[in-house]
Every structure is written in structure tokens, then in C-alpha cells.
GROMACS .gro file of C-alpha atoms in nm:
model
  192
    1LEU     CA    1  -6.639   8.421  -1.250
    2GLY     CA    2  -6.472   8.123  -1.093
    3LEU     CA    3  -6.125   8.035  -0.969
    4GLY     CA    4  -5.938   7.960  -1.292
    5GLY     CA    5  -5.631   8.119  -1.443
    6SER     CA    6  -5.825   8.334  -1.688
    7GLU     CA    7  -6.047   8.463  -1.409
    8LYS     CA    8  -5.739   8.543  -1.199
    9LEU     CA    9  -5.594   8.746  -1.484
   10ILE     CA   10  -5.911   8.952  -1.523
   11VAL     CA   11  -5.941   9.005  -1.147
   12GLU     CA   12  -5.576   9.112  -1.114
   13ALA     CA   13  -5.613   9.352  -1.408
   14ALA     CA   14  -5.932   9.497  -1.256
   15VAL     CA   15  -5.765   9.543  -0.917
   16ALA     CA   16  -5.464   9.714  -1.077
   17LEU     CA   17  -5.684   9.947  -1.286
   18LYS     CA   18  -5.896  10.031  -0.982
   19ALA     CA   19  -5.580  10.110  -0.783
   20LYS     CA   20  -5.484  10.355  -1.059
   21GLY     CA   21  -5.816  10.536  -1.009
   22HIS     CA   22  -6.019  10.386  -1.292
   23ASP     CA   23  -6.386  10.295  -1.252
   24VAL     CA   24  -6.386   9.920  -1.317
   25LYS     CA   25  -6.681   9.685  -1.353
   26ILE     CA   26  -6.659   9.314  -1.421
   27TYR     CA   27  -6.948   9.166  -1.620
   28THR     CA   28  -6.999   8.793  -1.599
   29SER     CA   29  -7.279   8.544  -1.653
   30HIS     CA   30  -7.203   8.367  -1.324
   31TYR     CA   31  -7.059   8.473  -0.989
   32ASP     CA   32  -7.064   8.288  -0.659
   33SER     CA   33  -6.928   8.496  -0.370
   34LYS     CA   34  -6.855   8.172  -0.180
   35HIS     CA   35  -6.643   8.031  -0.464
   36CYS     CA   36  -6.434   8.318  -0.596
   37PHE     CA   37  -6.109   8.505  -0.555
   38GLU     CA   38  -6.119   8.712  -0.237
   39LYS     CA   39  -6.025   9.026  -0.432
   40THR     CA   40  -6.351   9.014  -0.627
   41LYS     CA   41  -6.540   9.106  -0.312
   42ASP     CA   42  -6.391   9.458  -0.337
   43LEU     CA   43  -6.486   9.494  -0.704
   44ASP     CA   44  -6.809   9.588  -0.878
   45VAL     CA   45  -6.914   9.252  -1.024
   46GLN     CA   46  -7.228   9.262  -1.239
   47VAL     CA   47  -7.404   8.934  -1.321
   48ALA     CA   48  -7.631   8.897  -1.623
   49GLY     CA   49  -7.763   8.577  -1.775
   50ASP     CA   50  -7.707   8.336  -1.487
   51PHE     CA   51  -8.066   8.218  -1.535
   52LEU     CA   52  -7.976   8.082  -1.879
   53PRO     CA   53  -7.883   7.711  -1.886
   54ARG     CA   54  -7.524   7.602  -1.945
   55SER     CA   55  -7.623   7.295  -2.144
   56LEU     CA   56  -7.915   7.081  -2.255
   57PHE     CA   57  -7.900   6.737  -2.093
   58GLY     CA   58  -7.522   6.774  -2.065
   59GLN     CA   59  -7.484   6.854  -2.435
   60PHE     CA   60  -7.441   7.165  -2.651
   61HIS     CA   61  -7.221   7.348  -2.400
   62ILE     CA   62  -7.077   7.577  -2.666
   63VAL     CA   63  -7.422   7.674  -2.795
   64PHE     CA   64  -7.532   7.779  -2.448
   65ALA     CA   65  -7.199   7.950  -2.375
   66LEU     CA   66  -7.258   8.165  -2.684
   67ILE     CA   67  -7.619   8.240  -2.586
   68ARG     CA   68  -7.499   8.350  -2.242
   69ALA     CA   69  -7.221   8.557  -2.402
   70ILE     CA   70  -7.465   8.734  -2.633
   71TRP     CA   71  -7.697   8.811  -2.342
   72LEU     CA   72  -7.407   8.942  -2.133
   73SER     CA   73  -7.277   9.154  -2.422
   74PHE     CA   74  -7.613   9.325  -2.466
   75TYR     CA   75  -7.638   9.384  -2.092
   76ALA     CA   76  -7.286   9.528  -2.064
   77CYS     CA   77  -7.327   9.751  -2.367
   78PHE     CA   78  -7.649   9.907  -2.245
   79HIS     CA   79  -7.567   9.925  -1.872
   80SER     CA   80  -7.195   9.991  -1.838
   81GLY     CA   81  -7.111  10.328  -1.991
   82ALA     CA   82  -6.765  10.180  -2.050
   83GLN     CA   83  -6.493  10.365  -2.235
   84VAL     CA   84  -6.311  10.039  -2.313
   85TYR     CA   85  -6.419   9.675  -2.304
   86VAL     CA   86  -6.172   9.405  -2.204
   87THR     CA   87  -6.297   9.063  -2.307
   88ASP     CA   88  -6.153   8.716  -2.280
   89GLN     CA   89  -6.226   8.350  -2.350
   90ILE     CA   90  -6.531   8.391  -2.577
   91ALA     CA   91  -6.471   8.597  -2.892
   92VAL     CA   92  -6.845   8.629  -2.962
   93TYR     CA   93  -6.846   8.910  -2.706
   94ASN     CA   94  -6.644   9.109  -2.958
   95ILE     CA   95  -6.894   9.053  -3.239
   96CYS     CA   96  -7.185   9.174  -3.026
   97LEU     CA   97  -6.997   9.469  -2.878
   98ARG     CA   98  -6.869   9.575  -3.222
   99MET     CA   99  -7.227   9.574  -3.357
  100LEU     CA  100  -7.376   9.753  -3.055
  101CYS     CA  101  -7.108   9.990  -2.928
  102SER     CA  102  -6.831  10.210  -3.060
  103GLN     CA  103  -6.586  10.171  -2.771
  104PRO     CA  104  -6.250  10.000  -2.822
  105ILE     CA  105  -6.229   9.628  -2.747
  106VAL     CA  106  -5.923   9.457  -2.600
  107PHE     CA  107  -5.939   9.078  -2.631
  108TYR     CA  108  -5.718   8.855  -2.416
  109CYS     CA  109  -5.668   8.524  -2.596
  110HIS     CA  110  -5.563   8.261  -2.344
  111PHE     CA  111  -5.565   7.986  -2.609
  112PRO     CA  112  -5.781   7.926  -2.918
  113ASP     CA  113  -6.101   7.757  -2.800
  114GLN     CA  114  -6.127   7.548  -3.114
  115LEU     CA  115  -5.811   7.359  -3.014
  116LEU     CA  116  -5.961   7.249  -2.683
  117THR     CA  117  -6.193   6.989  -2.833
  118GLN     CA  118  -6.138   6.687  -3.055
  119ARG     CA  119  -6.315   6.626  -3.381
  120ARG     CA  120  -6.331   6.248  -3.403
  121SER     CA  121  -6.623   6.237  -3.646
  122VAL     CA  122  -6.752   6.427  -3.945
  123PHE     CA  123  -7.057   6.526  -3.738
  124LYS     CA  124  -6.837   6.681  -3.468
  125TYR     CA  125  -6.629   6.862  -3.731
  126LEU     CA  126  -6.940   7.005  -3.898
  127TYR     CA  127  -7.097   7.091  -3.561
  128ARG     CA  128  -6.787   7.287  -3.454
  129LEU     CA  129  -6.717   7.458  -3.788
  130PRO     CA  130  -6.952   7.758  -3.745
  131PHE     CA  131  -6.830   7.811  -3.387
  132ASP     CA  132  -6.468   7.803  -3.502
  133CYS     CA  133  -6.548   8.061  -3.771
  134LEU     CA  134  -6.724   8.281  -3.514
  135GLU     CA  135  -6.420   8.257  -3.288
  136GLU     CA  136  -6.188   8.374  -3.563
  137LEU     CA  137  -6.424   8.651  -3.674
  138GLY     CA  138  -6.477   8.774  -3.317
  139THR     CA  139  -6.108   8.768  -3.240
  140GLY     CA  140  -6.037   8.971  -3.552
  141LEU     CA  141  -6.291   9.237  -3.453
  142ALA     CA  142  -6.098   9.335  -3.141
  143ASP     CA  143  -5.900   9.659  -3.157
  144SER     CA  144  -5.618   9.496  -2.963
  145VAL     CA  145  -5.539   9.129  -2.910
  146LEU     CA  146  -5.333   9.016  -2.613
  147VAL     CA  147  -5.187   8.670  -2.559
  148ASN     CA  148  -5.031   8.518  -2.249
  149SER     CA  149  -4.702   8.396  -2.401
  150LYS     CA  150  -4.494   8.375  -2.716
  151PHE     CA  151  -4.606   8.013  -2.740
  152THR     CA  152  -4.973   8.119  -2.745
  153ALA     CA  153  -4.885   8.381  -3.007
  154SER     CA  154  -4.738   8.110  -3.231
  155VAL     CA  155  -5.043   7.885  -3.179
  156PHE     CA  156  -5.268   8.185  -3.255
  157ARG     CA  157  -5.084   8.241  -3.587
  158GLU     CA  158  -5.114   7.873  -3.684
  159THR     CA  159  -5.483   7.852  -3.588
  160PHE     CA  160  -5.623   8.186  -3.708
  161ARG     CA  161  -5.472   8.200  -4.055
  162TRP     CA  162  -5.708   8.477  -4.172
  163LEU     CA  163  -5.576   8.697  -3.892
  164GLY     CA  164  -5.214   8.684  -4.006
  165ASN     CA  165  -5.175   9.063  -3.996
  166THR     CA  166  -5.321   9.097  -3.648
  167ARG     CA  167  -5.078   9.256  -3.406
  168LEU     CA  168  -5.037   9.046  -3.093
  169ASP     CA  169  -4.902   9.183  -2.767
  170VAL     CA  170  -4.775   8.938  -2.507
  171VAL     CA  171  -4.896   9.013  -2.154
  172TYR     CA  172  -4.771   8.756  -1.910
  173PRO     CA  173  -5.013   8.659  -1.631
  174ALA     CA  174  -4.949   8.825  -1.299
  175ILE     CA  175  -4.807   8.628  -1.013
  176GLY     CA  176  -4.883   8.695  -0.651
  177MET     CA  177  -4.598   8.880  -0.486
  178PRO     CA  178  -4.565   8.949  -0.117
  179SER     CA  179  -4.597   9.312  -0.016
  180LYS     CA  180  -4.293   9.517   0.076
  181GLU     CA  181  -4.414   9.521   0.437
  182SER     CA  182  -4.441   9.141   0.461
  183ILE     CA  183  -4.091   9.102   0.315
  184GLN     CA  184  -3.952   9.351   0.568
  185LYS     CA  185  -4.136   9.174   0.851
  186ARG     CA  186  -3.995   8.837   0.747
  187SER     CA  187  -3.641   8.976   0.733
  188ARG     CA  188  -3.684   9.123   1.085
  189ASP     CA  189  -3.832   8.799   1.222
  190GLY     CA  190  -3.550   8.592   1.080
  191PRO     CA  191  -3.563   8.268   0.881
  192CYS     CA  192  -3.853   8.032   0.944
   0.00000   0.00000   0.00000
């Protein structure tokens, strides 16, 4: 759980759900309280699988990301008691959760992972093929799929051709807004 845009979205959603009275837990395979969004310190962040490597000699990142995702999915399923799972980034979570649990799954697709790497050789194409298929399968197993823009929705449709009938809902990322009190204070204090 770092400081990227996808992490911010999950944190903001968790904070909003918690403010509405929901019991929210964030499950992640890595969390560093010194390198995180401040709001995470008020949330229940559960870490599972941080002991697993992220790569082997700087290679096979996707293989280890999937191993960590599978570990985290098992942990969350058997420790959370969740009524709904909200997943993002790695669609393999959805495959594991669908096999292990009966709760609804909401998947937030920031952008198809398979488009984030180049396939300059036949070896790279063949290496990525099973992971690309797992991504499409996992995405299709979600009960609800959210995307961050109409652009991402169009890219989703072009990339995941087998998921043509999947309903996509656009949920734009939250932006930080000043509180009503800080706006009132600024207006009382005058410009700059």
C-alpha cells in the first residue's frame, strides 16, 4: 500500500465508507507506515504475504505479484468476515475469492495490466499470454467492474473482447477538497 493513484483511490473509498459507519479493512501484501498516505494510519490495514519476494534476481515480477495476490486472497477470505470485497489492480484476486468465498466482488480496473508491458519478442509474448488470459478471466469474475474514466472503459472494451457484455460503471477518482471550515477561514482572513 504505497503512494500511487490506485492506492489513493482505495484509501479514499475506505475513509468514506468508514465515515458512513461501515467496518472497513484494507488487505495488502505490503504496508510501510513511514511511506503511506496519512489517512491509512486511521484505518485497519492488514498485511499478509510481505515475506514473499517481489521478484527473482529482478525478473519474473508478474509471477511473484500473482503469488503474493493468491496468498493475500486466501488470507483475506479466511480472516476478514467481509460482506463485500473491493479489489483493484490484480484480477487474480477475483479468481481466488470467487473459488473460496461467496461474497460479491467489486473490481476497480485502473487500466488493463497487459497493456503496460511491451512484447518485443515471441518469448515475451508467450510468457505474458497466460497472465493476460488470467487477467481477463479474473476481471470477468467480478460482480461489478468499475473504471476510472470513459477512456478506460473504451480501452477495456478493446482489450477484453470476451467481456463485451460486461457492464462498466465509471467512478472518477476523488480529488482532495478543502473542508468547509478551511474555506470559511480563508474567506475571513482575506486573500493571500
